Amino acid sequence: MKQVITKDGSITFHSEEYDETYHSVSGAVEEAFKKFVEPALEFVKGKQEVRILDIGFGLGYNSAAAMDRILEANLHCEITIIGLEKDKEILDKIKELKPMIMTYHAIQEMVENNYKYNREGIKINLMVCDAVKAIKKVKGKFDIILHDPFSPKKNPELWTQAFFKELRKHIKKEGVLTTYSCAGEVRRNLKKAGFKVFDGPVVGRRAPGTIAVPITR
Ligand SMILES: C[S@@+](CC[C@H](N)C(=O)[O-])C[C@H]1O[C@@H](n2cnc3c(N)ncnc32)[C@H](O)[C@@H]1O
């Protein structure tokens, strides 16, 4: 797996299997904060407890960026993260990295501790599994779903109407899903699965990401 230094100085890798990088080469950490986490923050404002589902956990940048921003707003907020990731090879890279994310040490400890972390109000449980199967075993509803597979063309099973329907079952009525693709097919599948979609921020490329909220009536 080849290491790639992205334009904000943070490290990502190139997957040979998918022939894609794990993050935008315009900035891996920037993408985590700006594309995935910041658009979700207004949905959890003032909450004392936030539950996050991280699909395609990879290097854990999205989850760590979410912890940073939520704790910056409220140091006492309790955070629970469930991550789904099928590839141990990428998880093994986590211990070598030093991204500019304050809470990344929790991700590193989680990997060292059999994919579990539970300390000072933060709980992380990473399931090493195929997300399509595992989503049926995930319990409870989430405030934030960070949806970050490889591209719809290369990783289609995580962009289907059926998979989004499973995610719809796991999102709180005031919750939010963020993803980087704005492709028409992706948005149609989200809508058919019971989400309303909006443009997310434009980060590092011309097209916006997608913010999806559940239709509740
Ligand atoms: C674009 S990368 C995600 C980067 C990651 N969110 C981060 O912050 O570092 C996509 C990830 O989805 C994982 N993935 C792809 N298909 C999967 C599946 N069916 N089940 C679980 N994980 C999957 C890949 O192994 C890869 O780590």
GROMACS .gro file of C-alpha atoms in nm, residues 42-204:
model
  163
   42GLU     CA    1  -2.526   2.205   1.384
   43PHE     CA    2  -2.731   1.883   1.419
   44VAL     CA    3  -2.569   1.796   1.753
   45LYS     CA    4  -2.541   2.146   1.902
   46GLY     CA    5  -2.611   2.144   2.276
   47LYS     CA    6  -2.629   1.763   2.302
   48GLN     CA    7  -2.472   1.599   2.607
   49GLU     CA    8  -2.439   1.266   2.428
   50VAL     CA    9  -2.358   1.208   2.060
   51ARG     CA   10  -2.363   0.873   1.881
   52ILE     CA   11  -2.166   0.838   1.557
   53LEU     CA   12  -2.171   0.561   1.297
   54ASP     CA   13  -1.857   0.566   1.080
   55ILE     CA   14  -1.893   0.364   0.758
   56GLY     CA   15  -1.558   0.292   0.592
   57PHE     CA   16  -1.355   0.377   0.903
   58GLY     CA   17  -1.018   0.353   0.723
   59LEU     CA   18  -0.757   0.558   0.910
   60GLY     CA   19  -1.022   0.698   1.146
   61TYR     CA   20  -0.968   1.060   1.043
   62ASN     CA   21  -1.342   1.129   1.018
   63SER     CA   22  -1.420   0.991   1.365
   64ALA     CA   23  -1.125   1.170   1.524
   65ALA     CA   24  -1.215   1.500   1.355
   66ALA     CA   25  -1.570   1.459   1.486
   67MET     CA   26  -1.442   1.403   1.843
   68ASP     CA   27  -1.222   1.713   1.819
   69ARG     CA   28  -1.502   1.943   1.707
   70ILE     CA   29  -1.767   1.804   1.945
   71LEU     CA   30  -1.534   1.826   2.247
   72GLU     CA   31  -1.422   2.177   2.148
   73ALA     CA   32  -1.786   2.283   2.174
   74ASN     CA   33  -1.855   2.085   2.495
   75LEU     CA   34  -1.574   1.915   2.679
   76HIS     CA   35  -1.821   1.706   2.881
   77CYS     CA   36  -2.014   1.563   2.587
   78GLU     CA   37  -2.025   1.183   2.590
   79ILE     CA   38  -1.937   1.034   2.252
   80THR     CA   39  -2.001   0.682   2.127
   81ILE     CA   40  -1.856   0.574   1.794
   82ILE     CA   41  -1.930   0.252   1.606
   83GLY     CA   42  -1.696   0.206   1.311
   84LEU     CA   43  -1.734  -0.045   1.027
   85GLU     CA   44  -1.423  -0.136   0.829
   86LYS     CA   45  -1.341  -0.452   0.639
   87ASP     CA   46  -0.968  -0.411   0.581
   88LYS     CA   47  -0.717  -0.483   0.859
   89GLU     CA   48  -0.428  -0.365   0.643
   90ILE     CA   49  -0.544  -0.003   0.656
   91LEU     CA   50  -0.614  -0.030   1.031
   92ASP     CA   51  -0.254  -0.143   1.084
   93LYS     CA   52  -0.133   0.189   0.940
   94ILE     CA   53  -0.306   0.390   1.212
   95LYS     CA   54  -0.031   0.348   1.470
   96GLU     CA   55   0.233   0.501   1.237
   97LEU     CA   56   0.046   0.828   1.179
   98LYS     CA   57   0.051   1.171   1.344
   99PRO     CA   58  -0.230   1.370   1.182
  100MET     CA   59  -0.313   1.716   1.316
  101ILE     CA   60  -0.616   1.589   1.507
  102MET     CA   61  -0.606   1.626   1.886
  103THR     CA   62  -0.800   1.312   1.974
  104TYR     CA   63  -0.623   1.079   1.728
  105HIS     CA   64  -0.448   0.910   2.022
  106ALA     CA   65  -0.786   0.757   2.116
  107ILE     CA   66  -0.811   0.598   1.769
  108GLN     CA   67  -0.456   0.463   1.809
  109GLU     CA   68  -0.527   0.322   2.154
  110MET     CA   69  -0.847   0.163   2.024
  111VAL     CA   70  -0.651  -0.022   1.753
  112GLU     CA   71  -0.395  -0.142   2.010
  113ASN     CA   72  -0.672  -0.255   2.243
  114ASN     CA   73  -0.853  -0.504   2.020
  115TYR     CA   74  -1.057  -0.232   1.847
  116LYS     CA   75  -1.222  -0.105   2.164
  117TYR     CA   76  -1.177   0.218   2.363
  118ASN     CA   77  -1.367   0.336   2.667
  119ARG     CA   78  -1.231   0.627   2.863
  120GLU     CA   79  -1.343   0.966   2.996
  121GLY     CA   80  -1.680   0.970   2.823
  122ILE     CA   81  -1.556   0.838   2.488
  123LYS     CA   82  -1.648   0.489   2.369
  124ILE     CA   83  -1.524   0.350   2.038
  125ASN     CA   84  -1.608   0.007   1.904
  126LEU     CA   85  -1.470  -0.084   1.565
  127MET     CA   86  -1.622  -0.382   1.387
  128VAL     CA   87  -1.383  -0.540   1.137
  129CYS     CA   88  -1.641  -0.668   0.895
  130ASP     CA   89  -1.827  -0.624   0.571
  131ALA     CA   90  -2.053  -0.324   0.639
  132VAL     CA   91  -2.334  -0.467   0.423
  133LYS     CA   92  -2.367  -0.766   0.657
  134ALA     CA   93  -2.269  -0.593   0.979
  135ILE     CA   94  -2.518  -0.308   0.949
  136LYS     CA   95  -2.794  -0.555   1.026
  137LYS     CA   96  -2.630  -0.632   1.361
  138VAL     CA   97  -2.564  -0.272   1.464
  139LYS     CA   98  -2.787  -0.167   1.753
  140GLY     CA   99  -2.945   0.169   1.826
  141LYS     CA  100  -2.979   0.498   1.641
  142PHE     CA  101  -2.716   0.758   1.563
  143ASP     CA  102  -2.693   1.137   1.557
  144ILE     CA  103  -2.427   1.142   1.286
  145ILE     CA  104  -2.352   0.891   1.011
  146LEU     CA  105  -2.016   0.948   0.841
  147HIS     CA  106  -2.051   0.768   0.508
  148ASP     CA  107  -1.712   0.735   0.338
  149PRO     CA  108  -1.665   0.434   0.108
  150PHE     CA  109  -1.452   0.437  -0.205
  151SER     CA  110  -1.627   0.581  -0.513
  152PRO     CA  111  -1.974   0.459  -0.617
  153LYS     CA  112  -1.821   0.309  -0.931
  154LYS     CA  113  -1.557   0.104  -0.743
  155ASN     CA  114  -1.739   0.033  -0.417
  156PRO     CA  115  -2.106   0.014  -0.528
  157GLU     CA  116  -2.240  -0.206  -0.246
  158LEU     CA  117  -2.225   0.082   0.003
  159TRP     CA  118  -2.411   0.329  -0.221
  160THR     CA  119  -2.726   0.126  -0.298
  161GLN     CA  120  -3.082   0.208  -0.206
  162ALA     CA  121  -3.086  -0.112   0.005
  163PHE     CA  122  -2.779  -0.008   0.206
  164PHE     CA  123  -2.911   0.347   0.255
  165LYS     CA  124  -3.239   0.193   0.377
  166GLU     CA  125  -3.041   0.010   0.646
  167LEU     CA  126  -2.874   0.341   0.741
  168ARG     CA  127  -3.217   0.510   0.748
  169LYS     CA  128  -3.320   0.262   1.021
  170HIS     CA  129  -3.019   0.368   1.227
  171ILE     CA  130  -3.046   0.746   1.211
  172LYS     CA  131  -3.223   0.953   1.476
  173LYS     CA  132  -3.505   1.171   1.348
  174GLU     CA  133  -3.295   1.485   1.408
  175GLY     CA  134  -2.977   1.311   1.284
  176VAL     CA  135  -2.761   1.368   0.975
  177LEU     CA  136  -2.559   1.169   0.724
  178THR     CA  137  -2.264   1.328   0.545
  179THR     CA  138  -2.090   1.189   0.239
  180TYR     CA  139  -1.856   1.327  -0.024
  181SER     CA  140  -2.039   1.228  -0.343
  182CYS     CA  141  -2.305   1.441  -0.508
  183ALA     CA  142  -2.366   1.195  -0.793
  184GLY     CA  143  -2.725   1.188  -0.922
  185GLU     CA  144  -2.755   0.812  -0.873
  186VAL     CA  145  -2.632   0.838  -0.512
  187ARG     CA  146  -2.881   1.114  -0.430
  188ARG     CA  147  -3.166   0.923  -0.597
  189ASN     CA  148  -3.083   0.616  -0.387
  190LEU     CA  149  -3.074   0.827  -0.071
  191LYS     CA  150  -3.412   0.979  -0.154
  192LYS     CA  151  -3.569   0.641  -0.229
  193ALA     CA  152  -3.435   0.519   0.104
  194GLY     CA  153  -3.616   0.797   0.292
  195PHE     CA  154  -3.367   1.086   0.310
  196LYS     CA  155  -3.389   1.448   0.204
  197VAL     CA  156  -3.065   1.567   0.044
  198PHE     CA  157  -2.880   1.898   0.036
  199ASP     CA  158  -2.550   2.019  -0.105
  200GLY     CA  159  -2.260   1.989   0.137
  201PRO     CA  160  -1.954   2.213   0.122
  202VAL     CA  161  -1.723   2.227  -0.177
  203VAL     CA  162  -1.382   2.119  -0.050
  204GLY     CA  163  -1.080   2.069  -0.269
   0.00000   0.00000   0.00000
